[in-house]
Amino acid sequence: MLVELKSGETLNGHLVASDTWMNLTLKEVVQTSPDGDRFWRLPEVYVRGNNVRAPPPPLSLPSCSSCR
């Protein structure tokens, strides 16, 4: 899962847990600096929901016959 933070950093890792406040726990994370020049590997990261820039888009949208 790719998560963009308000600071401009990005986190890419496996989603382990989330809650209704959009707090996230990720494992096997690669953190990228806002300028994209530096990378860090982290075993686990907890992200408070208020630091997430925007929720990630869904992987797929359900089909809806009345939506056409």
JSON list of N, CA and C in Angstrom, two decimals:
[
{"chain": "A", "resi": 1, "resn": "MET", "atom": "N", "xyz": [0.85, -1.16, 0.00]},
{"chain": "A", "resi": 1, "resn": "MET", "atom": "CA", "xyz": [0.00, 0.00, 0.00]},
{"chain": "A", "resi": 1, "resn": "MET", "atom": "C", "xyz": [0.89, 1.22, 0.00]},
{"chain": "A", "resi": 2, "resn": "LEU", "atom": "N", "xyz": [0.59, 2.19, -0.84]},
{"chain": "A", "resi": 2, "resn": "LEU", "atom": "CA", "xyz": [1.33, 3.44, -0.90]},
{"chain": "A", "resi": 2, "resn": "LEU", "atom": "C", "xyz": [0.54, 4.51, -0.15]},
{"chain": "A", "resi": 3, "resn": "VAL", "atom": "N", "xyz": [1.20, 5.19, 0.79]},
{"chain": "A", "resi": 3, "resn": "VAL", "atom": "CA", "xyz": [0.57, 6.23, 1.59]},
{"chain": "A", "resi": 3, "resn": "VAL", "atom": "C", "xyz": [1.39, 7.50, 1.44]},
{"chain": "A", "resi": 4, "resn": "GLU", "atom": "N", "xyz": [0.74, 8.60, 1.08]},
{"chain": "A", "resi": 4, "resn": "GLU", "atom": "CA", "xyz": [1.42, 9.89, 1.00]},
{"chain": "A", "resi": 4, "resn": "GLU", "atom": "C", "xyz": [1.06, 10.70, 2.24]},
{"chain": "A", "resi": 5, "resn": "LEU", "atom": "N", "xyz": [2.09, 11.24, 2.89]},
{"chain": "A", "resi": 5, "resn": "LEU", "atom": "CA", "xyz": [1.89, 12.01, 4.11]},
{"chain": "A", "resi": 5, "resn": "LEU", "atom": "C", "xyz": [1.82, 13.50, 3.80]},
{"chain": "A", "resi": 6, "resn": "LYS", "atom": "N", "xyz": [1.25, 14.28, 4.70]},
{"chain": "A", "resi": 6, "resn": "LYS", "atom": "CA", "xyz": [1.15, 15.72, 4.53]},
{"chain": "A", "resi": 6, "resn": "LYS", "atom": "C", "xyz": [2.53, 16.37, 4.44]},
{"chain": "A", "resi": 7, "resn": "SER", "atom": "N", "xyz": [3.55, 15.73, 5.01]},
{"chain": "A", "resi": 7, "resn": "SER", "atom": "CA", "xyz": [4.92, 16.25, 4.96]},
{"chain": "A", "resi": 7, "resn": "SER", "atom": "C", "xyz": [5.55, 16.06, 3.59]},
{"chain": "A", "resi": 8, "resn": "GLY", "atom": "N", "xyz": [4.90, 15.30, 2.70]},
{"chain": "A", "resi": 8, "resn": "GLY", "atom": "CA", "xyz": [5.44, 15.03, 1.38]},
{"chain": "A", "resi": 8, "resn": "GLY", "atom": "C", "xyz": [6.16, 13.70, 1.29]},
{"chain": "A", "resi": 9, "resn": "GLU", "atom": "N", "xyz": [6.43, 13.08, 2.43]},
{"chain": "A", "resi": 9, "resn": "GLU", "atom": "CA", "xyz": [7.06, 11.76, 2.43]},
{"chain": "A", "resi": 9, "resn": "GLU", "atom": "C", "xyz": [6.05, 10.72, 1.96]},
{"chain": "A", "resi": 10, "resn": "THR", "atom": "N", "xyz": [6.56, 9.61, 1.43]},
{"chain": "A", "resi": 10, "resn": "THR", "atom": "CA", "xyz": [5.68, 8.50, 1.08]},
{"chain": "A", "resi": 10, "resn": "THR", "atom": "C", "xyz": [6.14, 7.25, 1.82]},
{"chain": "A", "resi": 11, "resn": "LEU", "atom": "N", "xyz": [5.18, 6.40, 2.11]},
{"chain": "A", "resi": 11, "resn": "LEU", "atom": "CA", "xyz": [5.43, 5.12, 2.76]},
{"chain": "A", "resi": 11, "resn": "LEU", "atom": "C", "xyz": [4.85, 4.04, 1.86]},
{"chain": "A", "resi": 12, "resn": "ASN", "atom": "N", "xyz": [5.63, 3.01, 1.61]},
{"chain": "A", "resi": 12, "resn": "ASN", "atom": "CA", "xyz": [5.15, 1.90, 0.79]},
{"chain": "A", "resi": 12, "resn": "ASN", "atom": "C", "xyz": [5.41, 0.62, 1.57]},
{"chain": "A", "resi": 13, "resn": "GLY", "atom": "N", "xyz": [4.34, -0.08, 1.95]},
{"chain": "A", "resi": 13, "resn": "GLY", "atom": "CA", "xyz": [4.49, -1.30, 2.74]},
{"chain": "A", "resi": 13, "resn": "GLY", "atom": "C", "xyz": [3.22, -2.11, 2.75]},
{"chain": "A", "resi": 14, "resn": "HIS", "atom": "N", "xyz": [3.24, -3.18, 3.54]},
{"chain": "A", "resi": 14, "resn": "HIS", "atom": "CA", "xyz": [2.09, -4.07, 3.66]},
{"chain": "A", "resi": 14, "resn": "HIS", "atom": "C", "xyz": [1.19, -3.58, 4.79]},
{"chain": "A", "resi": 15, "resn": "LEU", "atom": "N", "xyz": [-0.08, -3.36, 4.48]},
{"chain": "A", "resi": 15, "resn": "LEU", "atom": "CA", "xyz": [-1.05, -2.92, 5.48]},
{"chain": "A", "resi": 15, "resn": "LEU", "atom": "C", "xyz": [-1.35, -4.07, 6.44]},
{"chain": "A", "resi": 16, "resn": "VAL", "atom": "N", "xyz": [-1.14, -3.81, 7.73]},
{"chain": "A", "resi": 16, "resn": "VAL", "atom": "CA", "xyz": [-1.39, -4.81, 8.77]},
{"chain": "A", "resi": 16, "resn": "VAL", "atom": "C", "xyz": [-2.68, -4.51, 9.50]},
{"chain": "A", "resi": 17, "resn": "ALA", "atom": "N", "xyz": [-2.93, -3.22, 9.77]},
{"chain": "A", "resi": 17, "resn": "ALA", "atom": "CA", "xyz": [-4.12, -2.83, 10.52]},
{"chain": "A", "resi": 17, "resn": "ALA", "atom": "C", "xyz": [-4.51, -1.40, 10.17]},
{"chain": "A", "resi": 18, "resn": "SER", "atom": "N", "xyz": [-5.80, -1.11, 10.33]},
{"chain": "A", "resi": 18, "resn": "SER", "atom": "CA", "xyz": [-6.32, 0.24, 10.16]},
{"chain": "A", "resi": 18, "resn": "SER", "atom": "C", "xyz": [-7.54, 0.38, 11.05]},
{"chain": "A", "resi": 19, "resn": "ASP", "atom": "N", "xyz": [-7.95, 1.61, 11.29]},
{"chain": "A", "resi": 19, "resn": "ASP", "atom": "CA", "xyz": [-9.14, 1.83, 12.10]},
{"chain": "A", "resi": 19, "resn": "ASP", "atom": "C", "xyz": [-9.98, 2.94, 11.49]},
{"chain": "A", "resi": 20, "resn": "THR", "atom": "N", "xyz": [-11.06, 3.31, 12.16]},
{"chain": "A", "resi": 20, "resn": "THR", "atom": "CA", "xyz": [-12.00, 4.29, 11.62]},
{"chain": "A", "resi": 20, "resn": "THR", "atom": "C", "xyz": [-11.42, 5.69, 11.52]},
{"chain": "A", "resi": 21, "resn": "TRP", "atom": "N", "xyz": [-10.32, 5.97, 12.23]},
{"chain": "A", "resi": 21, "resn": "TRP", "atom": "CA", "xyz": [-9.68, 7.29, 12.16]},
{"chain": "A", "resi": 21, "resn": "TRP", "atom": "C", "xyz": [-8.58, 7.30, 11.10]},
{"chain": "A", "resi": 22, "resn": "MET", "atom": "N", "xyz": [-8.49, 6.24, 10.31]},
{"chain": "A", "resi": 22, "resn": "MET", "atom": "CA", "xyz": [-7.51, 6.07, 9.25]},
{"chain": "A", "resi": 22, "resn": "MET", "atom": "C", "xyz": [-6.08, 5.96, 9.80]},
{"chain": "A", "resi": 23, "resn": "ASN", "atom": "N", "xyz": [-5.94, 5.57, 11.08]},
{"chain": "A", "resi": 23, "resn": "ASN", "atom": "CA", "xyz": [-4.62, 5.22, 11.60]},
{"chain": "A", "resi": 23, "resn": "ASN", "atom": "C", "xyz": [-4.21, 3.92, 10.92]},
{"chain": "A", "resi": 24, "resn": "LEU", "atom": "N", "xyz": [-2.94, 3.82, 10.55]},
{"chain": "A", "resi": 24, "resn": "LEU", "atom": "CA", "xyz": [-2.47, 2.67, 9.79]},
{"chain": "A", "resi": 24, "resn": "LEU", "atom": "C", "xyz": [-1.25, 2.05, 10.45]},
{"chain": "A", "resi": 25, "resn": "THR", "atom": "N", "xyz": [-1.15, 0.74, 10.37]},
{"chain": "A", "resi": 25, "resn": "THR", "atom": "CA", "xyz": [0.07, 0.04, 10.74]},
{"chain": "A", "resi": 25, "resn": "THR", "atom": "C", "xyz": [0.56, -0.68, 9.49]},
{"chain": "A", "resi": 26, "resn": "LEU", "atom": "N", "xyz": [1.80, -0.38, 9.09]},
{"chain": "A", "resi": 26, "resn": "LEU", "atom": "CA", "xyz": [2.41, -0.98, 7.91]},
{"chain": "A", "resi": 26, "resn": "LEU", "atom": "C", "xyz": [3.64, -1.76, 8.32]},
{"chain": "A", "resi": 27, "resn": "LYS", "atom": "N", "xyz": [3.91, -2.86, 7.62]},
{"chain": "A", "resi": 27, "resn": "LYS", "atom": "CA", "xyz": [5.13, -3.64, 7.84]},
{"chain": "A", "resi": 27, "resn": "LYS", "atom": "C", "xyz": [5.94, -3.67, 6.56]},
{"chain": "A", "resi": 28, "resn": "GLU", "atom": "N", "xyz": [7.26, -3.95, 6.71]},
{"chain": "A", "resi": 28, "resn": "GLU", "atom": "CA", "xyz": [8.19, -4.01, 5.58]},
{"chain": "A", "resi": 28, "resn": "GLU", "atom": "C", "xyz": [8.06, -2.73, 4.74]},
{"chain": "A", "resi": 29, "resn": "VAL", "atom": "N", "xyz": [8.32, -1.60, 5.36]},
{"chain": "A", "resi": 29, "resn": "VAL", "atom": "CA", "xyz": [8.06, -0.29, 4.79]},
{"chain": "A", "resi": 29, "resn": "VAL", "atom": "C", "xyz": [9.31, 0.30, 4.15]},
{"chain": "A", "resi": 30, "resn": "VAL", "atom": "N", "xyz": [9.11, 0.95, 3.00]},
{"chain": "A", "resi": 30, "resn": "VAL", "atom": "CA", "xyz": [10.14, 1.79, 2.41]},
{"chain": "A", "resi": 30, "resn": "VAL", "atom": "C", "xyz": [9.61, 3.22, 2.49]},
{"chain": "A", "resi": 31, "resn": "GLN", "atom": "N", "xyz": [10.34, 4.07, 3.22]},
{"chain": "A", "resi": 31, "resn": "GLN", "atom": "CA", "xyz": [9.97, 5.47, 3.38]},
{"chain": "A", "resi": 31, "resn": "GLN", "atom": "C", "xyz": [10.81, 6.28, 2.41]},
{"chain": "A", "resi": 32, "resn": "THR", "atom": "N", "xyz": [10.17, 7.20, 1.68]},
{"chain": "A", "resi": 32, "resn": "THR", "atom": "CA", "xyz": [10.86, 8.04, 0.71]},
{"chain": "A", "resi": 32, "resn": "THR", "atom": "C", "xyz": [10.75, 9.49, 1.15]},
{"chain": "A", "resi": 33, "resn": "SER", "atom": "N", "xyz": [11.85, 10.22, 1.06]},
{"chain": "A", "resi": 33, "resn": "SER", "atom": "CA", "xyz": [11.87, 11.64, 1.45]},
{"chain": "A", "resi": 33, "resn": "SER", "atom": "C", "xyz": [11.01, 12.44, 0.47]},
{"chain": "A", "resi": 34, "resn": "PRO", "atom": "N", "xyz": [10.59, 13.65, 0.87]},
{"chain": "A", "resi": 34, "resn": "PRO", "atom": "CA", "xyz": [9.74, 14.46, 0.00]},
{"chain": "A", "resi": 34, "resn": "PRO", "atom": "C", "xyz": [10.38, 14.77, -1.36]},
{"chain": "A", "resi": 35, "resn": "ASP", "atom": "N", "xyz": [11.71, 14.90, -1.39]},
{"chain": "A", "resi": 35, "resn": "ASP", "atom": "CA", "xyz": [12.38, 15.20, -2.66]},
{"chain": "A", "resi": 35, "resn": "ASP", "atom": "C", "xyz": [12.68, 13.94, -3.48]},
{"chain": "A", "resi": 36, "resn": "GLY", "atom": "N", "xyz": [12.43, 12.76, -2.90]},
{"chain": "A", "resi": 36, "resn": "GLY", "atom": "CA", "xyz": [12.64, 11.51, -3.61]},
{"chain": "A", "resi": 36, "resn": "GLY", "atom": "C", "xyz": [14.08, 11.05, -3.69]},
{"chain": "A", "resi": 37, "resn": "ASP", "atom": "N", "xyz": [14.98, 11.73, -2.97]},
{"chain": "A", "resi": 37, "resn": "ASP", "atom": "CA", "xyz": [16.40, 11.40, -3.04]},
{"chain": "A", "resi": 37, "resn": "ASP", "atom": "C", "xyz": [16.86, 10.39, -2.00]},
{"chain": "A", "resi": 38, "resn": "ARG", "atom": "N", "xyz": [16.11, 10.25, -0.91]},
{"chain": "A", "resi": 38, "resn": "ARG", "atom": "CA", "xyz": [16.54, 9.36, 0.17]},
{"chain": "A", "resi": 38, "resn": "ARG", "atom": "C", "xyz": [15.46, 8.33, 0.46]},
{"chain": "A", "resi": 39, "resn": "PHE", "atom": "N", "xyz": [15.93, 7.13, 0.84]},
{"chain": "A", "resi": 39, "resn": "PHE", "atom": "CA", "xyz": [15.04, 6.01, 1.13]},
{"chain": "A", "resi": 39, "resn": "PHE", "atom": "C", "xyz": [15.48, 5.34, 2.42]},
{"chain": "A", "resi": 40, "resn": "TRP", "atom": "N", "xyz": [14.51, 4.85, 3.18]},
{"chain": "A", "resi": 40, "resn": "TRP", "atom": "CA", "xyz": [14.78, 4.12, 4.41]},
{"chain": "A", "resi": 40, "resn": "TRP", "atom": "C", "xyz": [13.92, 2.86, 4.42]},
{"chain": "A", "resi": 41, "resn": "ARG", "atom": "N", "xyz": [14.50, 1.75, 4.85]},
{"chain": "A", "resi": 41, "resn": "ARG", "atom": "CA", "xyz": [13.74, 0.52, 5.07]},
{"chain": "A", "resi": 41, "resn": "ARG", "atom": "C", "xyz": [13.43, 0.43, 6.55]},
{"chain": "A", "resi": 42, "resn": "LEU", "atom": "N", "xyz": [12.16, 0.22, 6.87]},
{"chain": "A", "resi": 42, "resn": "LEU", "atom": "CA", "xyz": [11.71, 0.15, 8.25]},
{"chain": "A", "resi": 42, "resn": "LEU", "atom": "C", "xyz": [10.90, -1.13, 8.45]},
{"chain": "A", "resi": 43, "resn": "PRO", "atom": "N", "xyz": [11.10, -1.82, 9.58]},
{"chain": "A", "resi": 43, "resn": "PRO", "atom": "CA", "xyz": [10.35, -3.07, 9.79]},
{"chain": "A", "resi": 43, "resn": "PRO", "atom": "C", "xyz": [8.86, -2.84, 10.01]},
{"chain": "A", "resi": 44, "resn": "GLU", "atom": "N", "xyz": [8.50, -1.74, 10.70]},
{"chain": "A", "resi": 44, "resn": "GLU", "atom": "CA", "xyz": [7.09, -1.46, 10.99]},
{"chain": "A", "resi": 44, "resn": "GLU", "atom": "C", "xyz": [6.91, 0.03, 11.23]},
{"chain": "A", "resi": 45, "resn": "VAL", "atom": "N", "xyz": [5.78, 0.56, 10.78]},
{"chain": "A", "resi": 45, "resn": "VAL", "atom": "CA", "xyz": [5.48, 1.98, 10.94]},
{"chain": "A", "resi": 45, "resn": "VAL", "atom": "C", "xyz": [4.02, 2.13, 11.36]},
{"chain": "A", "resi": 46, "resn": "TYR", "atom": "N", "xyz": [3.78, 3.01, 12.34]},
{"chain": "A", "resi": 46, "resn": "TYR", "atom": "CA", "xyz": [2.42, 3.38, 12.74]},
{"chain": "A", "resi": 46, "resn": "TYR", "atom": "C", "xyz": [2.20, 4.81, 12.26]},
{"chain": "A", "resi": 47, "resn": "VAL", "atom": "N", "xyz": [1.12, 5.05, 11.53]},
{"chain": "A", "resi": 47, "resn": "VAL", "atom": "CA", "xyz": [0.83, 6.37, 10.98]},
{"chain": "A", "resi": 47, "resn": "VAL", "atom": "C", "xyz": [-0.49, 6.85, 11.56]},
{"chain": "A", "resi": 48, "resn": "ARG", "atom": "N", "xyz": [-0.46, 8.02, 12.18]},
{"chain": "A", "resi": 48, "resn": "ARG", "atom": "CA", "xyz": [-1.72, 8.63, 12.63]},
{"chain": "A", "resi": 48, "resn": "ARG", "atom": "C", "xyz": [-2.50, 9.12, 11.43]},
{"chain": "A", "resi": 49, "resn": "GLY", "atom": "N", "xyz": [-3.79, 8.89, 11.45]},
{"chain": "A", "resi": 49, "resn": "GLY", "atom": "CA", "xyz": [-4.63, 9.23, 10.32]},
{"chain": "A", "resi": 49, "resn": "GLY", "atom": "C", "xyz": [-4.59, 10.69, 9.91]},
{"chain": "A", "resi": 50, "resn": "ASN", "atom": "N", "xyz": [-4.38, 11.60, 10.88]},
{"chain": "A", "resi": 50, "resn": "ASN", "atom": "CA", "xyz": [-4.37, 13.02, 10.53]},
{"chain": "A", "resi": 50, "resn": "ASN", "atom": "C", "xyz": [-3.10, 13.43, 9.79]},
{"chain": "A", "resi": 51, "resn": "ASN", "atom": "N", "xyz": [-2.12, 12.53, 9.66]},
{"chain": "A", "resi": 51, "resn": "ASN", "atom": "CA", "xyz": [-0.90, 12.82, 8.90]},
{"chain": "A", "resi": 51, "resn": "ASN", "atom": "C", "xyz": [-0.98, 12.34, 7.46]},
{"chain": "A", "resi": 52, "resn": "VAL", "atom": "N", "xyz": [-2.05, 11.62, 7.12]},
{"chain": "A", "resi": 52, "resn": "VAL", "atom": "CA", "xyz": [-2.21, 11.10, 5.76]},
{"chain": "A", "resi": 52, "resn": "VAL", "atom": "C", "xyz": [-2.78, 12.19, 4.88]},
{"chain": "A", "resi": 53, "resn": "ARG", "atom": "N", "xyz": [-2.15, 12.42, 3.72]},
{"chain": "A", "resi": 53, "resn": "ARG", "atom": "CA", "xyz": [-2.60, 13.49, 2.82]},
{"chain": "A", "resi": 53, "resn": "ARG", "atom": "C", "xyz": [-3.99, 13.20, 2.27]},
{"chain": "A", "resi": 54, "resn": "ALA", "atom": "N", "xyz": [-4.21, 12.04, 1.73]},
{"chain": "A", "resi": 54, "resn": "ALA", "atom": "CA", "xyz": [-5.52, 11.66, 1.18]},
{"chain": "A", "resi": 54, "resn": "ALA", "atom": "C", "xyz": [-5.62, 10.15, 1.21]},
{"chain": "A", "resi": 55, "resn": "PRO", "atom": "N", "xyz": [-6.80, 9.63, 1.35]},
{"chain": "A", "resi": 55, "resn": "PRO", "atom": "CA", "xyz": [-6.92, 8.17, 1.33]},
{"chain": "A", "resi": 55, "resn": "PRO", "atom": "C", "xyz": [-6.52, 7.64, -0.04]},
{"chain": "A", "resi": 56, "resn": "PRO", "atom": "N", "xyz": [-5.91, 6.47, -0.07]},
{"chain": "A", "resi": 56, "resn": "PRO", "atom": "CA", "xyz": [-5.54, 5.89, -1.37]},
{"chain": "A", "resi": 56, "resn": "PRO", "atom": "C", "xyz": [-6.78, 5.48, -2.15]},
{"chain": "A", "resi": 57, "resn": "PRO", "atom": "N", "xyz": [-6.70, 5.52, -3.48]},
{"chain": "A", "resi": 57, "resn": "PRO", "atom": "CA", "xyz": [-7.86, 5.10, -4.27]},
{"chain": "A", "resi": 57, "resn": "PRO", "atom": "C", "xyz": [-8.09, 3.60, -4.13]},
{"chain": "A", "resi": 58, "resn": "PRO", "atom": "N", "xyz": [-9.33, 3.16, -4.30]},
{"chain": "A", "resi": 58, "resn": "PRO", "atom": "CA", "xyz": [-9.59, 1.72, -4.21]},
{"chain": "A", "resi": 58, "resn": "PRO", "atom": "C", "xyz": [-8.89, 0.99, -5.36]},
{"chain": "A", "resi": 59, "resn": "LEU", "atom": "N", "xyz": [-8.54, -0.27, -5.12]},
{"chain": "A", "resi": 59, "resn": "LEU", "atom": "CA", "xyz": [-7.90, -1.06, -6.16]},
{"chain": "A", "resi": 59, "resn": "LEU", "atom": "C", "xyz": [-8.84, -1.31, -7.33]},
{"chain": "A", "resi": 60, "resn": "SER", "atom": "N", "xyz": [-10.11, -1.47, -7.03]},
{"chain": "A", "resi": 60, "resn": "SER", "atom": "CA", "xyz": [-11.10, -1.64, -8.09]},
{"chain": "A", "resi": 60, "resn": "SER", "atom": "C", "xyz": [-12.43, -1.10, -7.59]},
{"chain": "A", "resi": 61, "resn": "LEU", "atom": "N", "xyz": [-13.21, -0.62, -8.50]},
{"chain": "A", "resi": 61, "resn": "LEU", "atom": "CA", "xyz": [-14.53, -0.11, -8.16]},
{"chain": "A", "resi": 61, "resn": "LEU", "atom": "C", "xyz": [-15.56, -1.18, -8.48]},
{"chain": "A", "resi": 62, "resn": "PRO", "atom": "N", "xyz": [-16.54, -1.34, -7.61]},
{"chain": "A", "resi": 62, "resn": "PRO", "atom": "CA", "xyz": [-17.58, -2.33, -7.90]},
{"chain": "A", "resi": 62, "resn": "PRO", "atom": "C", "xyz": [-18.40, -1.90, -9.11]},
{"chain": "A", "resi": 63, "resn": "SER", "atom": "N", "xyz": [-18.83, -2.87, -9.90]},
{"chain": "A", "resi": 63, "resn": "SER", "atom": "CA", "xyz": [-19.66, -2.52, -11.05]},
{"chain": "A", "resi": 63, "resn": "SER", "atom": "C", "xyz": [-21.08, -2.26, -10.56]},
{"chain": "A", "resi": 64, "resn": "CYS", "atom": "N", "xyz": [-21.71, -1.33, -11.20]},
{"chain": "A", "resi": 64, "resn": "CYS", "atom": "CA", "xyz": [-23.06, -0.93, -10.79]},
{"chain": "A", "resi": 64, "resn": "CYS", "atom": "C", "xyz": [-23.87, -0.68, -12.06]},
{"chain": "A", "resi": 65, "resn": "SER", "atom": "N", "xyz": [-24.89, -1.48, -12.27]},
{"chain": "A", "resi": 65, "resn": "SER", "atom": "CA", "xyz": [-25.68, -1.34, -13.50]},
{"chain": "A", "resi": 65, "resn": "SER", "atom": "C", "xyz": [-26.45, -0.02, -13.53]},
{"chain": "A", "resi": 66, "resn": "SER", "atom": "N", "xyz": [-26.83, 0.52, -12.37]},
{"chain": "A", "resi": 66, "resn": "SER", "atom": "CA", "xyz": [-27.58, 1.78, -12.35]},
{"chain": "A", "resi": 66, "resn": "SER", "atom": "C", "xyz": [-26.66, 2.99, -12.44]},
{"chain": "A", "resi": 67, "resn": "CYS", "atom": "N", "xyz": [-25.35, 2.79, -12.42]},
{"chain": "A", "resi": 67, "resn": "CYS", "atom": "CA", "xyz": [-24.39, 3.90, -12.47]},
{"chain": "A", "resi": 67, "resn": "CYS", "atom": "C", "xyz": [-24.07, 4.31, -13.91]},
{"chain": "A", "resi": 68, "resn": "ARG", "atom": "N", "xyz": [-24.55, 3.59, -14.86]},
{"chain": "A", "resi": 68, "resn": "ARG", "atom": "CA", "xyz": [-24.20, 3.87, -16.27]},
{"chain": "A", "resi": 68, "resn": "ARG", "atom": "C", "xyz": [-25.09, 4.87, -16.89]}
]
